[in-house]
Each structure stands twice: as C-alpha cells, then as structure tokens.
mmCIF file of C-alpha atoms in Angstrom:
data_model
loop_
_atom_site.group_PDB
_atom_site.id
_atom_site.type_symbol
_atom_site.label_atom_id
_atom_site.label_comp_id
_atom_site.label_asym_id
_atom_site.label_seq_id
_atom_site.Cartn_x
_atom_site.Cartn_y
_atom_site.Cartn_z
ATOM 1 C CA MET A 1 -38.132 27.928 10.324
ATOM 2 C CA SER A 2 -37.212 30.973 11.273
ATOM 3 C CA ASN A 3 -40.174 32.848 13.594
ATOM 4 C CA THR A 4 -39.294 36.185 12.008
ATOM 5 C CA ARG A 5 -42.000 37.643 14.034
ATOM 6 C CA ALA A 6 -39.277 37.855 17.099
ATOM 7 C CA ASN A 7 -37.807 40.983 15.003
ATOM 8 C CA PRO A 8 -39.222 43.927 15.892
ATOM 9 C CA THR A 9 -38.526 46.124 12.317
ATOM 10 C CA ASN A 10 -40.429 43.023 11.141
ATOM 11 C CA ALA A 11 -42.747 44.962 8.331
ATOM 12 C CA ASN A 12 -45.889 42.251 8.958
ATOM 13 C CA ALA A 13 -45.772 42.730 12.757
ATOM 14 C CA ASN A 14 -49.075 45.101 13.099
ATOM 15 C CA ARG A 15 -51.498 44.015 9.984
ATOM 16 C CA TYR A 16 -53.446 41.047 11.349
ATOM 17 C CA ILE A 17 -55.694 38.300 9.262
ATOM 18 C CA TYR A 18 -58.789 36.420 10.772
ATOM 19 C CA ILE A 19 -59.004 33.246 9.646
ATOM 20 C CA THR A 20 -61.852 30.927 10.433
ATOM 21 C CA GLY A 21 -61.970 27.055 10.814
ATOM 22 C CA CYS A 22 -58.295 26.849 12.581
ATOM 23 C CA ASP A 23 -58.859 23.693 14.404
ATOM 24 C CA SER A 24 -57.246 21.659 11.892
ATOM 25 C CA GLY A 25 -56.834 21.124 7.509
ATOM 26 C CA PHE A 26 -56.543 24.505 5.663
ATOM 27 C CA GLY A 27 -57.021 27.056 8.029
ATOM 28 C CA HIS A 28 -54.564 25.747 10.068
ATOM 29 C CA ILE A 29 -51.928 25.228 7.576
ATOM 30 C CA LEU A 30 -52.414 29.030 6.558
ATOM 31 C CA THR A 31 -52.270 29.951 10.187
ATOM 32 C CA GLN A 32 -48.951 28.637 11.130
ATOM 33 C CA LYS A 33 -47.736 29.823 7.377
ATOM 34 C CA LEU A 34 -48.486 33.458 8.508
ATOM 35 C CA ALA A 35 -46.983 33.159 11.644
ATOM 36 C CA THR A 36 -43.358 32.040 10.408
ATOM 37 C CA GLU A 37 -43.991 35.360 7.814
ATOM 38 C CA GLY A 38 -45.063 37.160 10.747
ATOM 39 C CA PHE A 39 -48.016 38.260 10.849
ATOM 40 C CA GLY A 40 -50.712 38.584 13.720
ATOM 41 C CA VAL A 41 -53.868 36.257 13.229
ATOM 42 C CA PHE A 42 -57.182 35.999 14.749
ATOM 43 C CA ALA A 43 -57.375 32.243 14.463
ATOM 44 C CA GLY A 44 -61.001 31.527 14.954
ATOM 45 C CA VAL A 45 -61.417 27.802 16.178
ATOM 46 C CA LEU A 46 -64.374 26.277 16.910
ATOM 47 C CA HIS A 47 -63.150 23.849 19.993
ATOM 48 C CA GLU A 48 -62.072 25.324 23.164
ATOM 49 C CA SER A 49 -59.445 22.665 23.323
ATOM 50 C CA SER A 50 -57.858 24.109 19.811
ATOM 51 C CA ILE A 51 -56.637 27.486 21.065
ATOM 52 C CA PRO A 52 -53.193 26.801 23.333
ATOM 53 C CA HIS A 53 -52.229 24.509 19.505
ATOM 54 C CA VAL A 54 -52.981 27.519 17.521
ATOM 55 C CA GLU A 55 -51.370 29.953 19.852
ATOM 56 C CA SER A 56 -48.100 27.806 20.043
ATOM 57 C CA TYR A 57 -47.632 28.907 16.246
ATOM 58 C CA GLY A 58 -46.152 32.740 17.528
ATOM 59 C CA GLU A 59 -46.922 35.288 20.332
ATOM 60 C CA ASN A 60 -49.079 37.529 17.407
ATOM 61 C CA VAL A 61 -51.451 34.077 17.007
ATOM 62 C CA ILE A 62 -54.570 34.763 19.525
ATOM 63 C CA GLY A 63 -57.424 31.862 19.528
ATOM 64 C CA ILE A 64 -60.373 32.537 19.103
ATOM 65 C CA ARG A 65 -63.356 30.415 19.642
ATOM 66 C CA VAL A 66 -66.519 30.891 17.330
ATOM 67 C CA ASP A 67 -69.152 28.703 16.384
ATOM 68 C CA VAL A 68 -70.155 30.260 12.481
ATOM 69 C CA SER A 69 -72.962 28.809 13.127
ATOM 70 C CA GLN A 70 -74.550 30.998 15.814
ATOM 71 C CA ASP A 71 -74.621 34.563 14.794
ATOM 72 C CA GLU A 72 -74.290 35.873 18.541
ATOM 73 C CA SER A 73 -70.839 33.378 18.927
ATOM 74 C CA VAL A 74 -69.975 35.654 15.362
ATOM 75 C CA GLN A 75 -70.761 38.749 16.753
ATOM 76 C CA ASN A 76 -68.441 38.138 19.849
ATOM 77 C CA ALA A 77 -65.377 37.274 17.529
ATOM 78 C CA ALA A 78 -65.915 40.296 15.802
ATOM 79 C CA GLU A 79 -66.039 42.614 18.629
ATOM 80 C CA LEU A 80 -62.938 40.883 20.484
ATOM 81 C CA ILE A 81 -61.209 41.284 17.313
ATOM 82 C CA LYS A 82 -61.956 44.864 16.836
ATOM 83 C CA HIS A 83 -61.788 45.540 20.369
ATOM 84 C CA TYR A 84 -57.560 44.271 20.028
ATOM 85 C CA ILE A 85 -57.417 46.293 16.953
ATOM 86 C CA GLN A 86 -58.215 49.438 18.319
ATOM 87 C CA ARG A 87 -56.501 49.569 21.560
ATOM 88 C CA ARG A 88 -52.832 49.250 19.969
ATOM 89 C CA ASP A 89 -52.057 51.657 18.278
ATOM 90 C CA GLY A 90 -50.626 50.993 14.166
ATOM 91 C CA ASN A 91 -52.476 47.558 14.583
ATOM 92 C CA MET A 92 -54.516 46.977 11.343
ATOM 93 C CA LEU A 93 -56.881 44.379 10.338
ATOM 94 C CA ILE A 94 -55.951 43.762 6.150
ATOM 95 C CA GLY A 95 -58.247 40.418 5.779
ATOM 96 C CA VAL A 96 -60.513 37.985 6.233
ATOM 97 C CA VAL A 97 -60.003 34.364 5.206
ATOM 98 C CA ASN A 98 -63.764 32.523 6.013
ATOM 99 C CA ASN A 99 -62.426 28.733 5.820
ATOM 100 C CA ALA A 100 -64.874 27.727 8.381
ATOM 101 C CA GLY A 101 -67.723 25.586 6.822
ATOM 102 C CA ILE A 102 -71.197 24.702 8.180
ATOM 103 C CA LEU A 103 -72.248 21.017 7.574
ATOM 104 C CA ARG A 104 -76.392 20.535 8.184
ATOM 105 C CA ALA A 105 -77.968 17.189 8.482
ATOM 106 C CA ARG A 106 -81.019 16.971 5.969
ATOM 107 C CA ALA A 107 -83.903 15.827 6.885
#
C-alpha cells in the first residue's frame, strides 16, 4: 500500500480527523486506513506506549494521550488539537470519531 501523504498535492493533506480509542481495534485500524488515504489523524490513545505505534503510520498522524473518563484529559486533548489546527494555515478538523469506551465496574 502506498503512502499518499508523501504527495504534496494530496487533496486530504490538510484535513484532520480526531479518533479516540486508537490503542487497538477499530480506532487503530481506522487510523491506519485514513493515514494511507492521506488524511491527518489525531489518534487518541489511553496508553502512552501506543503513541509511537500509531505515529508510525505517517507524519500526519499525531498520537495524543487521552483518558476519556477524565474531563481534564479530554480538555487537554481538545486544546492541543485546537492549537495545532490554528497554527498551521489551511488545516481543518473535519471530523471526530468517538470510539473510546468507558468501562465502569458494577458495585
């Protein structure tokens, strides 16, 4: 599979999607697929150790440590994404895939 993001004329190069739950499963697979289609991806992961793996899909994949069960963590991720988008002319966030789950133990 070719990496279309290497082509500077790629129509998706400045279009970013934020996906949570990218450590494994659907979020991980979707990150890989969108990266190969040339999209930028903010890949939300619970485990810091997952960041290098998701970022290995290309230079437009940005791993973000986020715990969706913690408001402060979610807010920090949102601020990071906002800052990144605003400082790069032409970039836009075009979608959010809230794939992360929260498991609460029953009492």
